[in-house]
C-alpha cells in the first residue's frame, strides 16, 4: 500500500489538518490550492476513505482523518526535523504575508522596511486598532494593542513593545470637578475610554501585589485612538489613561497633569499574534522578529 501513496499527498494532508485550511496549507507548501486539493482527493481515493468534512467556511477531519494524522505524525515529524536541520540556513522568507494591524505610522514604516528587506514577500495588509474575533481568520499575523490580561484563545502572543502609562487631566478639568484619589472615584468623574472602547473594556490597573485590577469608569467620550484621547484630555473632556511617552511634552508644558491614584495604570502593550499550528511559514517569525528588533532600536 505504501508504494501506492505519494509522500507529497501525506505532506499536503498534514498541512491541511494542522492549518484547518487548504489555502493556508498551500501558502506554506508554496503550491497552488488546486494542487493541495488534488493531493487530498488522490489520497482519499487510494485509501478509499473520506479524510475531511468540507463546508463553505470550515473543514474538519473525519474519524479516519484524525486516526491517519495521529499515527503518521510522529514519523513525518522525525523526517521533517532531519530535513530542516539540513536546510534551515537556506530557507528563504517568501510568499504572501497577510497582516491585520493598527493604522500606525511607525508600524507602516516597519512593514515597508520588512518588504524592502525581503523582496520575495508579497504583502496584503488590513488595518484595525481593535480586531474582532470573527475578522481574524485568514491572517498570518495580527498586531494589536492591549492592557491587562490577554483573553485565552488558540493564538500565540509575542510582545513587541510596551509603554508605561499614566492617568492625566487638564488643569481646566481639575478646577471644575473633584480630583480622584482612588480608582473607584473614576465612576463619578468624566473619563475618556480609548483603544478597547468598542469592547466596553474597563480601565486596568496593577495593585501592590502585581495583580490586575479593573475599574469601570464614567465615560461619554469613547475613542479608539490614543491621539484622540489625548486631544479630548487637553480640551478638558475627561480624565484619560495615556502612555507616558505620548503626553510627556504636554505634562512638561503644564497642559496636562498626572493624577496619582492608589494603583498604577497597566502598561499599554503591542502584541503580535499568530495561529498555534505546527507548520508556520518562515515569513511569520521573521516578520515578528523584525518588529521586535525595530521596537528595541526605538527605546
Backbone as CSV, one residue per row, in Angstrom:
resi,resn,N_x,N_y,N_z,CA_x,CA_y,CA_z,C_x,C_y,C_z
1,UNK,0.826,-1.209,0.000,0.000,0.000,0.000,0.863,1.262,0.000
2,UNK,1.965,1.238,0.783,2.790,2.432,0.915,3.373,2.884,-0.423
3,UNK,3.728,1.910,-1.273,4.317,2.275,-2.564,3.304,2.891,-3.519
4,UNK,2.012,2.862,-3.149,0.972,3.453,-3.981,0.588,4.859,-3.514
5,UNK,1.236,5.319,-2.427,0.904,6.618,-1.859,2.094,7.556,-2.001
6,UNK,1.874,8.659,-2.669,2.926,9.653,-2.859,3.163,10.391,-1.538
7,UNK,4.429,10.591,-1.183,4.758,11.278,0.065,4.202,12.697,0.097
8,UNK,4.132,13.333,-1.077,3.594,14.694,-1.137,2.124,14.729,-0.746
9,UNK,1.394,13.642,-1.029,-0.010,13.592,-0.620,-0.111,13.660,0.901
10,UNK,0.747,12.891,1.570,0.734,12.879,3.034,1.167,14.239,3.595
11,UNK,2.149,14.846,2.954,2.605,16.154,3.413,1.487,17.181,3.292
12,UNK,0.778,17.153,2.178,-0.358,18.063,1.995,-1.456,17.764,3.010
13,UNK,-1.714,16.487,3.255,-2.730,16.097,4.232,-2.394,16.661,5.611
14,UNK,-1.150,16.508,6.048,-0.745,17.001,7.368,-0.847,18.523,7.441
15,UNK,-0.473,19.182,6.385,-0.501,20.643,6.384,-1.939,21.169,6.437
16,UNK,-2.846,20.537,5.703,-4.256,20.926,5.736,-4.835,20.664,7.122
17,UNK,-4.510,19.510,7.692,-5.002,19.149,9.029,-4.566,20.186,10.068
18,UNK,-3.294,20.573,10.035,-2.747,21.456,11.066,-3.139,22.914,10.866
19,UNK,-3.483,23.288,9.641,-3.891,24.669,9.369,-5.399,24.850,9.320
20,UNK,-6.147,23.727,9.257,-7.605,23.803,9.090,-7.981,24.630,7.872
21,UNK,-7.134,24.559,6.853,-7.374,25.388,5.673,-6.554,24.868,4.500
22,UNK,-7.208,24.685,3.344,-6.492,24.324,2.130,-5.634,25.503,1.659
23,UNK,-6.162,26.723,1.805,-5.454,27.909,1.328,-4.166,28.135,2.095
24,UNK,-4.238,28.090,3.449,-3.037,28.322,4.246,-2.027,27.201,4.060
25,UNK,-2.520,25.965,3.899,-1.612,24.853,3.630,-0.881,25.069,2.311
26,UNK,-1.601,25.528,1.307,-0.984,25.774,0.005,0.066,26.874,0.090
27,UNK,-0.216,27.927,0.880,0.761,29.010,1.044,2.026,28.494,1.702
28,UNK,1.866,27.657,2.722,3.043,27.120,3.402,3.857,26.227,2.486
29,UNK,3.169,25.430,1.690,3.839,24.482,0.804,4.308,25.126,-0.498
30,UNK,3.924,26.417,-0.693,4.262,27.127,-1.939,3.706,26.383,-3.150
31,UNK,2.456,25.955,-3.028,1.770,25.243,-4.103,0.437,25.923,-4.390
32,UNK,-0.104,25.769,-5.581,-1.468,26.238,-5.829,-2.461,25.466,-4.951
33,UNK,-3.514,26.131,-4.526,-4.525,25.470,-3.698,-5.124,24.273,-4.423
34,UNK,-5.252,24.370,-5.736,-5.816,23.259,-6.510,-4.943,22.013,-6.411
35,UNK,-3.624,22.201,-6.335,-2.721,21.052,-6.190,-2.921,20.351,-4.855
36,UNK,-3.054,21.154,-3.798,-3.261,20.567,-2.470,-4.589,19.814,-2.427
37,UNK,-5.627,20.403,-2.996,-6.930,19.730,-3.044,-6.833,18.408,-3.812
38,UNK,-6.070,18.418,-4.908,-5.918,17.198,-5.687,-5.150,16.129,-4.908
39,UNK,-4.133,16.541,-4.143,-3.381,15.590,-3.329,-4.292,14.892,-2.317
40,UNK,-5.172,15.678,-1.676,-6.086,15.092,-0.686,-7.070,14.154,-1.375
41,UNK,-7.565,14.561,-2.534,-8.515,13.720,-3.270,-7.863,12.395,-3.691
42,UNK,-6.619,12.462,-4.148,-5.908,11.245,-4.556,-5.640,10.332,-3.359
43,UNK,-5.298,10.944,-2.224,-5.056,10.142,-1.023,-6.343,9.475,-0.551
44,UNK,-7.452,10.225,-0.581,-8.745,9.653,-0.193,-9.141,8.525,-1.145
45,UNK,-8.872,8.738,-2.421,-9.219,7.711,-3.415,-8.393,6.449,-3.203
46,UNK,-7.101,6.615,-2.930,-6.233,5.451,-2.743,-6.585,4.685,-1.471
47,UNK,-6.943,5.419,-0.416,-7.288,4.782,0.860,-8.750,4.353,0.905
48,UNK,-9.547,4.863,-0.035,-10.977,4.570,-0.095,-11.677,4.986,1.196
49,UNK,-11.359,6.208,1.643,-11.964,6.723,2.865,-11.958,8.255,2.803
50,UNK,-12.957,8.879,3.419,-13.040,10.345,3.480,-12.189,10.842,4.640
51,UNK,-11.299,11.808,4.372,-10.393,12.299,5.405,-10.834,13.630,6.007
52,UNK,-11.589,14.433,5.244,-12.052,15.729,5.729,-13.521,15.931,5.395
53,UNK,-14.220,16.600,6.303,-15.575,17.074,6.032,-15.446,18.538,5.642
54,UNK,-15.899,18.899,4.455,-15.725,20.252,3.934,-17.044,21.008,3.944
55,UNK,-16.969,22.300,4.318,-18.126,23.190,4.207,-17.646,24.460,3.522
56,UNK,-18.517,25.436,3.369,-18.150,26.656,2.650,-17.093,27.460,3.402
57,UNK,-17.056,27.389,4.746,-16.128,28.201,5.522,-15.122,27.385,6.323
58,UNK,-15.472,26.151,6.684,-14.623,25.378,7.581,-14.390,23.982,7.027
59,UNK,-13.277,23.395,7.464,-13.060,21.981,7.210,-12.700,21.324,8.536
60,UNK,-13.003,20.037,8.653,-12.705,19.299,9.877,-12.343,17.874,9.501
61,UNK,-11.387,17.253,10.215,-11.018,15.879,9.897,-12.118,14.901,10.305
62,UNK,-12.302,13.863,9.502,-13.190,12.786,9.888,-12.478,11.914,10.914
63,UNK,-13.163,10.908,11.423,-12.534,9.986,12.364,-11.334,9.288,11.708
64,UNK,-11.489,8.924,10.427,-10.383,8.292,9.705,-9.228,9.274,9.508
65,UNK,-9.552,10.538,9.221,-8.519,11.551,9.054,-7.759,11.797,10.344
66,UNK,-8.495,11.839,11.451,-7.862,12.017,12.762,-6.918,10.854,13.069
67,UNK,-7.367,9.636,12.776,-6.567,8.439,13.033,-5.301,8.438,12.163
68,UNK,-5.450,8.806,10.899,-4.306,8.812,9.996,-3.271,9.837,10.458
69,UNK,-3.728,10.994,10.888,-2.794,12.024,11.334,-2.038,11.575,12.585
70,UNK,-2.772,11.068,13.580,-2.146,10.676,14.845,-1.121,9.567,14.653
71,UNK,-1.358,8.652,13.728,-0.447,7.530,13.530,0.768,7.902,12.677
72,UNK,0.594,8.847,11.751,1.694,9.196,10.851,2.466,10.436,11.282
73,UNK,1.865,11.227,12.179,2.502,12.482,12.578,3.893,12.294,13.191
74,UNK,4.104,11.334,14.133,5.457,11.160,14.682,6.489,10.798,13.621
75,UNK,6.086,10.011,12.625,7.023,9.609,11.585,7.419,10.796,10.712
76,UNK,6.418,11.583,10.289,6.719,12.747,9.459,7.470,13.815,10.245
77,UNK,7.197,13.907,11.548,7.920,14.857,12.392,9.417,14.574,12.366
78,UNK,9.769,13.305,12.511,11.186,12.936,12.504,11.811,13.222,11.145
79,UNK,11.063,12.936,10.078,11.571,13.204,8.736,11.735,14.705,8.516
80,UNK,10.726,15.486,8.923,10.799,16.935,8.753,11.956,17.531,9.560
81,UNK,12.140,17.019,10.778,13.215,17.527,11.616,14.578,17.294,10.967
82,UNK,14.762,16.108,10.413,16.032,15.798,9.749,16.264,16.719,8.555
83,UNK,15.197,16.956,7.779,15.328,17.811,6.597,15.581,19.259,7.002
84,UNK,14.867,19.717,8.050,15.021,21.100,8.491,16.421,21.369,9.015
85,UNK,17.016,20.386,9.698,18.368,20.554,10.213,19.365,20.788,9.080
86,UNK,19.081,20.209,7.927,19.978,20.348,6.785,19.712,21.646,6.024
87,UNK,18.445,22.036,5.938,18.079,23.139,5.037,17.719,24.442,5.732
88,UNK,17.750,24.488,7.074,17.236,25.658,7.774,17.978,26.952,7.407
89,UNK,19.266,26.838,7.076,20.027,28.038,6.755,19.816,28.506,5.312
90,UNK,19.183,27.671,4.505,18.984,28.054,3.111,17.538,28.434,2.811
91,UNK,16.654,28.354,3.814,15.249,28.684,3.590,15.098,30.178,3.334
92,UNK,14.224,30.519,2.426,14.012,31.912,2.046,12.692,32.416,2.619
93,UNK,12.690,33.651,3.090,11.464,34.303,3.543,10.718,34.754,2.300
94,UNK,9.593,34.116,2.025,8.885,34.382,0.783,7.394,34.109,0.948
95,UNK,6.632,34.413,-0.099,5.199,34.148,-0.107,4.386,35.367,0.281
96,UNK,3.065,35.214,0.280,2.167,36.313,0.648,2.012,36.383,2.157
97,UNK,2.224,37.559,2.725,2.087,37.794,4.157,0.820,38.600,4.398
98,UNK,-0.152,37.990,5.085,-1.437,38.641,5.374,-1.419,39.179,6.795
99,UNK,-1.498,40.496,6.935,-1.370,41.154,8.237,-2.631,41.961,8.543
100,UNK,-3.051,41.911,9.803,-4.086,42.810,10.325,-3.438,43.604,11.448
101,UNK,-3.435,44.935,11.347,-2.716,45.747,12.327,-3.344,47.133,12.448
102,UNK,-2.988,47.894,13.510,-3.488,49.263,13.631,-2.925,50.153,12.528
103,UNK,-3.655,51.195,12.208,-3.215,52.166,11.206,-2.257,53.132,11.890
104,UNK,-0.995,52.713,11.978,0.024,53.460,12.711,1.162,53.810,11.771
105,UNK,1.658,55.044,11.868,2.757,55.476,11.002,4.024,54.660,11.272
106,UNK,4.309,54.383,12.549,5.517,53.625,12.887,5.413,52.184,12.390
107,UNK,4.234,51.572,12.549,4.056,50.210,12.057,4.135,50.169,10.536
108,UNK,3.605,51.193,9.902,3.662,51.248,8.441,5.113,51.267,7.970
109,UNK,5.958,52.047,8.639,7.366,52.099,8.272,8.055,50.763,8.508
110,UNK,7.654,50.071,9.585,8.232,48.756,9.882,7.872,47.749,8.798
111,UNK,6.630,47.795,8.328,6.188,46.870,7.279,6.931,47.157,5.973
112,UNK,7.068,48.429,5.636,7.782,48.800,4.410,9.235,48.319,4.472
113,UNK,9.874,48.509,5.628,11.263,48.075,5.782,11.384,46.560,5.637
114,UNK,10.387,45.822,6.155,10.412,44.362,6.049,10.295,43.931,4.586
115,UNK,9.398,44.572,3.858,9.219,44.226,2.444,10.459,44.581,1.622
116,UNK,11.131,45.659,1.979,12.373,46.010,1.294,13.472,45.000,1.587
117,UNK,13.474,44.511,2.834,14.497,43.546,3.224,14.274,42.185,2.567
118,UNK,12.984,41.831,2.378,12.653,40.527,1.791,11.795,40.741,0.537
119,UNK,12.430,40.958,-0.593,11.685,41.270,-1.829,10.823,40.125,-2.333
120,UNK,11.019,38.907,-1.820,10.191,37.778,-2.249,8.849,37.735,-1.512
121,UNK,8.649,38.670,-0.570,7.377,38.765,0.159,6.395,39.624,-0.636
122,UNK,5.165,39.124,-0.769,4.067,39.948,-1.274,3.148,40.242,-0.098
123,UNK,2.721,41.484,0.035,2.020,41.942,1.230,0.534,42.148,0.981
124,UNK,-0.275,41.699,1.953,-1.704,42.023,1.998,-1.996,42.489,3.420
125,UNK,-2.257,43.795,3.599,-2.381,44.375,4.941,-3.727,45.076,5.107
126,UNK,-4.420,44.736,6.195,-5.667,45.401,6.568,-5.424,46.100,7.898
127,UNK,-6.158,47.178,8.169,-5.915,47.939,9.394,-7.149,47.947,10.291
128,UNK,-6.891,47.676,11.573,-7.917,47.761,12.616,-7.196,47.868,13.938
129,UNK,-7.577,48.847,14.776,-6.878,49.021,16.039,-7.363,48.037,17.104
130,UNK,-8.556,47.473,16.915,-9.109,46.526,17.880,-9.848,45.432,17.125
131,UNK,-9.110,44.466,16.539,-9.739,43.456,15.671,-10.701,42.548,16.423
132,UNK,-11.797,42.194,15.765,-12.787,41.291,16.330,-12.436,39.847,15.988
133,UNK,-12.886,38.929,16.826,-12.556,37.512,16.649,-12.999,36.997,15.292
134,UNK,-14.162,37.444,14.811,-14.675,36.917,13.554,-14.015,37.551,12.322
135,UNK,-13.061,38.477,12.544,-12.387,39.120,11.427,-10.979,38.595,11.195
136,UNK,-10.460,37.756,12.107,-9.041,37.429,12.057,-8.738,36.186,11.236
137,UNK,-9.751,35.433,10.832,-9.495,34.224,10.054,-8.855,34.594,8.716
138,UNK,-7.808,33.896,8.364,-7.147,34.129,7.097,-5.916,35.007,7.187
139,UNK,-5.647,35.595,8.365,-4.454,36.419,8.531,-3.309,35.585,9.111
140,UNK,-2.086,35.903,8.676,-0.907,35.230,9.212,-0.498,35.826,10.549
141,UNK,-0.593,37.156,10.663,-0.179,37.869,11.873,-1.208,38.942,12.198
142,UNK,-1.601,39.008,13.484,-2.484,40.068,13.978,-1.673,40.922,14.936
143,UNK,-1.580,42.216,14.670,-0.863,43.136,15.554,-1.895,44.037,16.219
144,UNK,-1.905,44.065,17.568,-2.924,44.878,18.244,-2.452,45.296,19.633
145,UNK,-3.088,46.384,20.143,-2.787,46.929,21.460,-3.654,46.251,22.522
146,UNK,-3.089,46.090,23.732,-3.851,45.508,24.844,-3.362,46.094,26.161
147,UNK,-4.270,46.146,27.107,-3.912,46.422,28.503,-4.418,45.260,29.346
148,UNK,-3.623,44.840,30.312,-4.075,43.799,31.223,-3.930,42.402,30.651
149,UNK,-4.660,41.482,31.230,-4.562,40.066,30.879,-5.171,39.799,29.509
150,UNK,-4.474,38.980,28.725,-4.980,38.594,27.417,-6.037,37.507,27.562
151,UNK,-7.019,37.538,26.678,-8.038,36.500,26.669,-7.449,35.187,26.177
152,UNK,-7.956,34.089,26.717,-7.496,32.773,26.286,-8.041,32.476,24.897
153,UNK,-7.160,32.123,23.984,-7.574,31.676,22.648,-6.466,30.808,22.079
154,UNK,-6.648,30.388,20.855,-5.701,29.469,20.238,-4.517,30.172,19.594
155,UNK,-4.455,31.508,19.700,-3.367,32.249,19.059,-2.201,32.421,20.023
156,UNK,-0.997,32.391,19.498,0.213,32.617,20.283,0.542,34.106,20.249
157,UNK,0.838,34.680,21.425,1.113,36.114,21.525,2.601,36.357,21.754
158,UNK,3.155,37.290,20.988,4.535,37.723,21.174,4.540,39.228,21.444
159,UNK,5.157,39.620,22.551,5.198,41.043,22.880,6.163,41.773,21.961
160,UNK,5.700,42.895,21.411,6.531,43.714,20.543,7.102,44.909,21.309
161,UNK,6.228,45.610,22.023,6.667,46.799,22.755,5.653,47.126,23.838
162,UNK,6.122,47.733,24.926,5.192,48.179,25.975,5.513,49.612,26.385
163,UNK,4.451,50.304,26.825,4.573,51.694,27.229,3.975,51.876,28.628
164,UNK,4.781,52.275,29.637,4.213,52.654,30.937,3.219,53.788,30.738
165,UNK,2.141,53.761,31.524,1.056,54.709,31.299,0.726,55.509,32.551
166,UNK,0.019,56.602,32.348,-0.371,57.493,33.443,-1.811,57.942,33.236
167,UNK,-2.452,58.329,34.342,-3.767,58.981,34.267,-3.513,60.480,34.233
168,UNK,-4.110,61.157,33.270,-3.884,62.600,33.122,-5.208,63.336,32.994
169,UNK,-5.134,64.627,33.275,-6.294,65.514,33.095,-5.770,66.923,32.883
170,UNK,-6.597,67.746,32.279,-6.205,69.142,32.050,-6.430,69.947,33.330
171,UNK,-5.648,71.023,33.555,-5.887,71.896,34.709,-7.313,72.436,34.734
172,UNK,-7.854,72.693,33.535,-9.227,73.201,33.437,-10.210,72.221,34.048
173,UNK,-10.065,70.927,33.741,-10.973,69.925,34.281,-10.804,69.776,35.789
174,UNK,-9.557,69.830,36.267,-9.300,69.663,37.700,-9.857,70.819,38.530
175,UNK,-10.082,71.941,37.875,-10.680,73.091,38.571,-12.190,72.985,38.666
176,UNK,-12.796,72.169,37.785,-14.262,72.123,37.731,-14.862,70.842,38.296
177,UNK,-14.034,69.832,38.600,-14.585,68.608,39.183,-13.639,68.076,40.246
178,UNK,-14.137,67.187,41.068,-13.349,66.640,42.167,-12.196,65.797,41.625
179,UNK,-11.024,65.949,42.229,-9.859,65.167,41.820,-9.950,63.766,42.412
180,UNK,-9.874,62.736,41.613,-9.939,61.372,42.142,-8.641,60.980,42.855
181,UNK,-8.790,60.214,43.960,-7.634,59.687,44.693,-7.631,58.165,44.711
182,UNK,-8.822,57.557,44.542,-8.961,56.108,44.460,-9.518,55.765,43.073
183,UNK,-9.208,54.570,42.589,-9.707,54.221,41.255,-11.227,54.158,41.227
184,UNK,-11.850,53.881,42.384,-13.318,53.852,42.427,-13.916,55.243,42.218
185,UNK,-13.123,56.298,42.484,-13.600,57.664,42.251,-13.848,57.936,40.771
186,UNK,-13.233,57.110,39.903,-13.372,57.322,38.464,-14.795,57.072,37.974
187,UNK,-15.602,56.414,38.804,-17.009,56.202,38.439,-17.808,57.491,38.509
188,UNK,-17.253,58.523,39.151,-18.023,59.737,39.407,-17.474,60.970,38.687
189,UNK,-16.457,60.778,37.861,-15.886,61.905,37.115,-15.865,61.540,35.629
190,UNK,-15.871,62.537,34.745,-15.844,62.220,33.308,-14.502,61.592,32.907
191,UNK,-14.568,60.499,32.143,-13.367,59.794,31.691,-13.429,59.563,30.184
192,UNK,-12.265,59.383,29.608,-12.154,59.124,28.171,-11.679,57.690,27.984
193,UNK,-12.516,56.867,27.366,-12.142,55.481,27.105,-11.426,55.397,25.768
194,UNK,-10.324,54.651,25.734,-9.564,54.563,24.491,-9.078,53.152,24.231
195,UNK,-8.688,52.899,22.976,-8.131,51.640,22.488,-9.125,50.490,22.508
196,UNK,-9.649,50.107,23.676,-10.591,48.987,23.715,-12.014,49.474,23.957
197,UNK,-12.272,50.719,23.604,-13.582,51.313,23.895,-14.717,50.543,23.244
198,UNK,-14.497,50.014,22.046,-15.587,49.350,21.337,-16.009,48.056,22.012
199,UNK,-15.116,47.454,22.811,-15.469,46.252,23.548,-16.056,46.563,24.924
200,UNK,-16.070,47.837,25.289,-16.575,48.203,26.601,-15.660,47.768,27.724
201,UNK,-14.384,47.580,27.433,-13.454,47.085,28.435,-13.170,48.162,29.469
202,UNK,-13.168,47.817,30.775,-12.874,48.826,31.797,-11.393,49.181,31.819
203,UNK,-11.063,50.232,32.557,-9.663,50.606,32.750,-8.987,49.530,33.585
204,UNK,-7.696,49.323,33.322,-6.958,48.251,34.009,-5.785,48.857,34.769
205,UNK,-5.662,48.437,36.046,-4.583,48.913,36.905,-3.812,47.710,37.467
206,UNK,-2.655,47.995,38.089,-1.846,46.971,38.746,-1.795,47.292,40.234
207,UNK,-2.189,46.336,41.088,-2.158,46.591,42.529,-0.751,46.357,43.088
208,UNK,-0.624,46.463,44.404,0.688,46.361,45.045,1.284,44.964,44.951
209,UNK,0.460,43.970,44.628,0.932,42.589,44.516,1.138,42.172,43.061
210,UNK,1.013,43.146,42.159,1.207,42.844,40.745,0.008,42.199,40.084
211,UNK,-1.152,42.264,40.724,-2.360,41.665,40.165,-3.151,42.715,39.387
212,UNK,-3.898,42.218,38.339,-4.726,43.125,37.553,-5.943,43.564,38.358
213,UNK,-6.279,44.832,38.296,-7.486,45.378,38.906,-8.228,46.165,37.834
214,UNK,-9.489,45.826,37.606,-10.267,46.532,36.587,-11.241,47.494,37.253
215,UNK,-11.512,48.583,36.576,-12.410,49.587,37.116,-13.273,50.163,36.001
216,UNK,-14.576,50.002,36.126,-15.496,50.657,35.209,-15.479,52.155,35.469
217,UNK,-15.534,52.937,34.387,-15.457,54.383,34.534,-16.667,55.035,33.876
218,UNK,-16.897,56.277,34.270,-17.956,57.075,33.670,-17.402,57.720,32.400
219,UNK,-17.974,57.379,31.256,-17.406,57.868,30.006,-18.492,58.204,28.995
220,UNK,-18.428,59.419,28.474,-19.297,59.810,27.364,-18.458,60.172,26.143
221,UNK,-17.141,59.943,26.255,-16.210,60.226,25.154,-15.393,58.958,24.922
222,UNK,-15.820,58.151,23.945,-15.194,56.856,23.677,-14.528,56.893,22.312
223,UNK,-13.240,56.605,22.295,-12.485,56.648,21.042,-11.532,55.460,20.983
224,UNK,-11.177,55.065,19.789,-10.191,54.005,19.605,-8.896,54.587,19.040
225,UNK,-8.427,55.646,19.674,-7.216,56.328,19.212,-6.569,57.041,20.377
226,UNK,-5.294,56.786,20.582,-4.571,57.473,21.639,-4.475,58.968,21.382
227,UNK,-4.312,59.348,20.118,-4.232,60.769,19.782,-5.546,61.488,20.072
228,UNK,-6.661,60.830,19.749,-7.962,61.436,20.046,-8.192,61.520,21.548
229,UNK,-7.763,60.500,22.284,-7.907,60.525,23.736,-7.100,61.679,24.328
230,UNK,-5.898,61.877,23.818,-5.069,62.991,24.315,-5.718,64.329,23.976
231,UNK,-6.242,64.453,22.755,-6.897,65.701,22.356,-8.100,65.990,23.246
232,UNK,-8.861,64.936,23.569,-10.006,65.110,24.455,-9.581,65.531,25.851
233,UNK,-8.496,64.935,26.349,-7.997,65.313,27.672,-7.521,66.764,27.677
234,UNK,-6.815,67.173,26.625,-6.346,68.561,26.535,-7.512,69.543,26.502
235,UNK,-8.624,69.133,25.902,-9.807,70.004,25.811,-10.639,69.989,27.082
236,UNK,-10.226,69.178,28.063,-10.954,69.130,29.328,-12.194,68.255,29.299
237,UNK,-12.260,67.318,28.354,-13.451,66.465,28.233,-13.447,65.299,29.218
238,UNK,-12.304,65.024,29.840,-12.290,63.926,30.791,-10.877,63.519,31.172
239,UNK,-10.806,62.637,32.180,-9.549,62.020,32.567,-9.237,60.921,31.532
240,UNK,-7.953,60.667,31.323,-7.565,59.670,30.327,-6.346,58.888,30.801
241,UNK,-6.288,57.617,30.407,-5.056,56.836,30.564,-4.311,56.924,29.244
242,UNK,-3.067,57.412,29.326,-2.251,57.561,28.127,-0.845,57.017,28.380
243,UNK,-0.189,56.508,27.352,1.228,56.181,27.509,1.995,57.435,27.926
244,UNK,2.859,57.312,28.930,3.600,58.485,29.418,4.389,59.143,28.295
245,UNK,4.900,58.323,27.395,5.685,58.837,26.272,4.856,59.718,25.350
246,UNK,3.546,59.404,25.242,2.677,60.133,24.320,2.331,61.527,24.820
247,UNK,2.362,61.724,26.143,1.901,63.005,26.678,2.967,63.730,27.501
248,UNK,4.234,63.306,27.405,5.280,63.904,28.246,5.461,65.397,27.952
249,UNK,5.384,65.799,26.678,5.568,67.214,26.335,4.442,68.066,26.916
250,UNK,3.211,67.545,26.852,2.064,68.296,27.380,2.135,68.395,28.906
251,UNK,2.642,67.348,29.556,2.796,67.389,31.014,3.863,68.415,31.396
252,UNK,4.980,68.412,30.687,6.057,69.372,30.967,5.593,70.806,30.730
253,UNK,4.724,70.991,29.743,4.228,72.335,29.423,3.099,72.775,30.341
254,UNK,2.630,71.885,31.210,1.542,72.231,32.119,0.167,72.135,31.497
255,UNK,0.093,71.593,30.283,-1.204,71.467,29.614,-1.979,70.260,30.117
256,UNK,-1.278,69.280,30.668,-1.884,68.119,31.310,-1.189,67.877,32.640
257,UNK,-1.927,67.333,33.600,-1.351,66.980,34.897,-1.535,65.481,35.144
258,UNK,-0.523,64.866,35.729,-0.615,63.445,36.083,-1.397,63.310,37.387
259,UNK,-2.370,62.423,37.385,-3.222,62.188,38.547,-2.761,60.907,39.219
260,UNK,-2.285,61.007,40.449,-1.787,59.847,41.193,-2.948,59.165,41.919
261,UNK,-3.110,57.865,41.687,-4.115,57.054,42.367,-3.413,55.990,43.211
262,UNK,-4.175,55.165,43.930,-3.532,54.155,44.783,-2.886,53.033,43.978
263,UNK,-3.349,52.863,42.716,-2.753,51.850,41.833,-2.261,52.510,40.553
264,UNK,-1.235,51.903,39.954,-0.696,52.394,38.699,-1.468,51.807,37.515
265,UNK,-1.676,52.586,36.458,-2.315,52.020,35.261,-1.454,50.908,34.665
266,UNK,-2.102,49.903,34.115,-1.372,48.834,33.431,-0.695,49.402,32.192
267,UNK,0.441,48.816,31.838,1.142,49.235,30.624,0.277,48.971,29.403
268,UNK,0.445,49.817,28.402,-0.116,49.540,27.077,0.897,48.666,26.346
269,UNK,0.440,47.536,25.813,1.355,46.582,25.188,0.913,46.308,23.759
270,UNK,1.882,46.313,22.863,1.636,45.935,21.472,2.070,44.488,21.296
271,UNK,1.131,43.643,20.862,1.400,42.224,20.659,1.272,41.871,19.183
272,UNK,2.009,40.843,18.799,1.806,40.192,17.504,1.299,38.790,17.784
273,UNK,0.177,38.423,17.176,-0.434,37.117,17.376,-0.329,36.299,16.094
274,UNK,-0.114,34.999,16.256,-0.166,34.099,15.107,-0.779,32.782,15.546
275,UNK,-1.372,32.062,14.617,-2.107,30.849,14.928,-1.171,29.772,15.466
276,UNK,-1.658,29.023,16.455,-0.849,27.973,17.082,-0.977,26.680,16.290
277,UNK,-0.313,26.655,15.151,-0.291,25.444,14.349,1.164,25.031,14.127
278,UNK,1.366,23.784,13.807,2.717,23.247,13.743,3.507,23.813,12.573
279,UNK,2.886,23.834,11.403,3.575,24.318,10.211,3.408,25.830,10.106
280,UNK,4.456,26.565,10.436,4.445,28.015,10.341,5.485,28.428,9.302
281,UNK,5.035,29.107,8.265,5.964,29.567,7.238,6.975,30.525,7.851
282,UNK,8.191,30.496,7.354,9.282,31.289,7.925,8.985,32.788,7.900
283,UNK,8.113,33.227,6.988,7.783,34.651,6.887,7.169,35.178,8.183
284,UNK,6.441,34.314,8.933,5.750,34.768,10.146,6.736,35.092,11.271
285,UNK,7.578,34.146,11.719,8.539,34.507,12.770,9.532,35.569,12.320
286,UNK,9.858,35.611,11.025,10.779,36.629,10.523,10.168,38.021,10.672
287,UNK,8.867,38.150,10.373,8.198,39.449,10.490,8.100,39.882,11.954
288,UNK,7.757,38.949,12.834,7.629,39.283,14.258,8.983,39.695,14.836
289,UNK,10.027,38.964,14.492,11.369,39.324,14.960,11.771,40.700,14.436
290,UNK,11.388,41.006,13.209,11.661,42.316,12.619,10.994,43.426,13.432
291,UNK,9.728,43.227,13.819,9.024,44.233,14.626,9.695,44.408,15.985
292,UNK,10.089,43.294,16.615,10.726,43.373,17.933,12.059,44.118,17.868
293,UNK,12.828,43.841,16.833,14.133,44.495,16.701,13.978,46.000,16.471
294,UNK,12.997,46.382,15.653,12.762,47.820,15.420,12.297,48.506,16.683
295,UNK,11.474,47.816,17.489,10.997,48.392,18.743,12.171,48.647,19.700
296,UNK,13.125,47.725,19.734,14.287,47.891,20.610,15.130,49.088,20.211
297,UNK,15.254,49.320,18.913,16.053,50.443,18.446,15.397,51.790,18.760
298,UNK,14.051,51.750,18.975,13.324,52.994,19.262,13.382,53.347,20.741
299,UNK,13.759,52.387,21.582,13.756,52.622,23.031,14.992,53.394,23.475
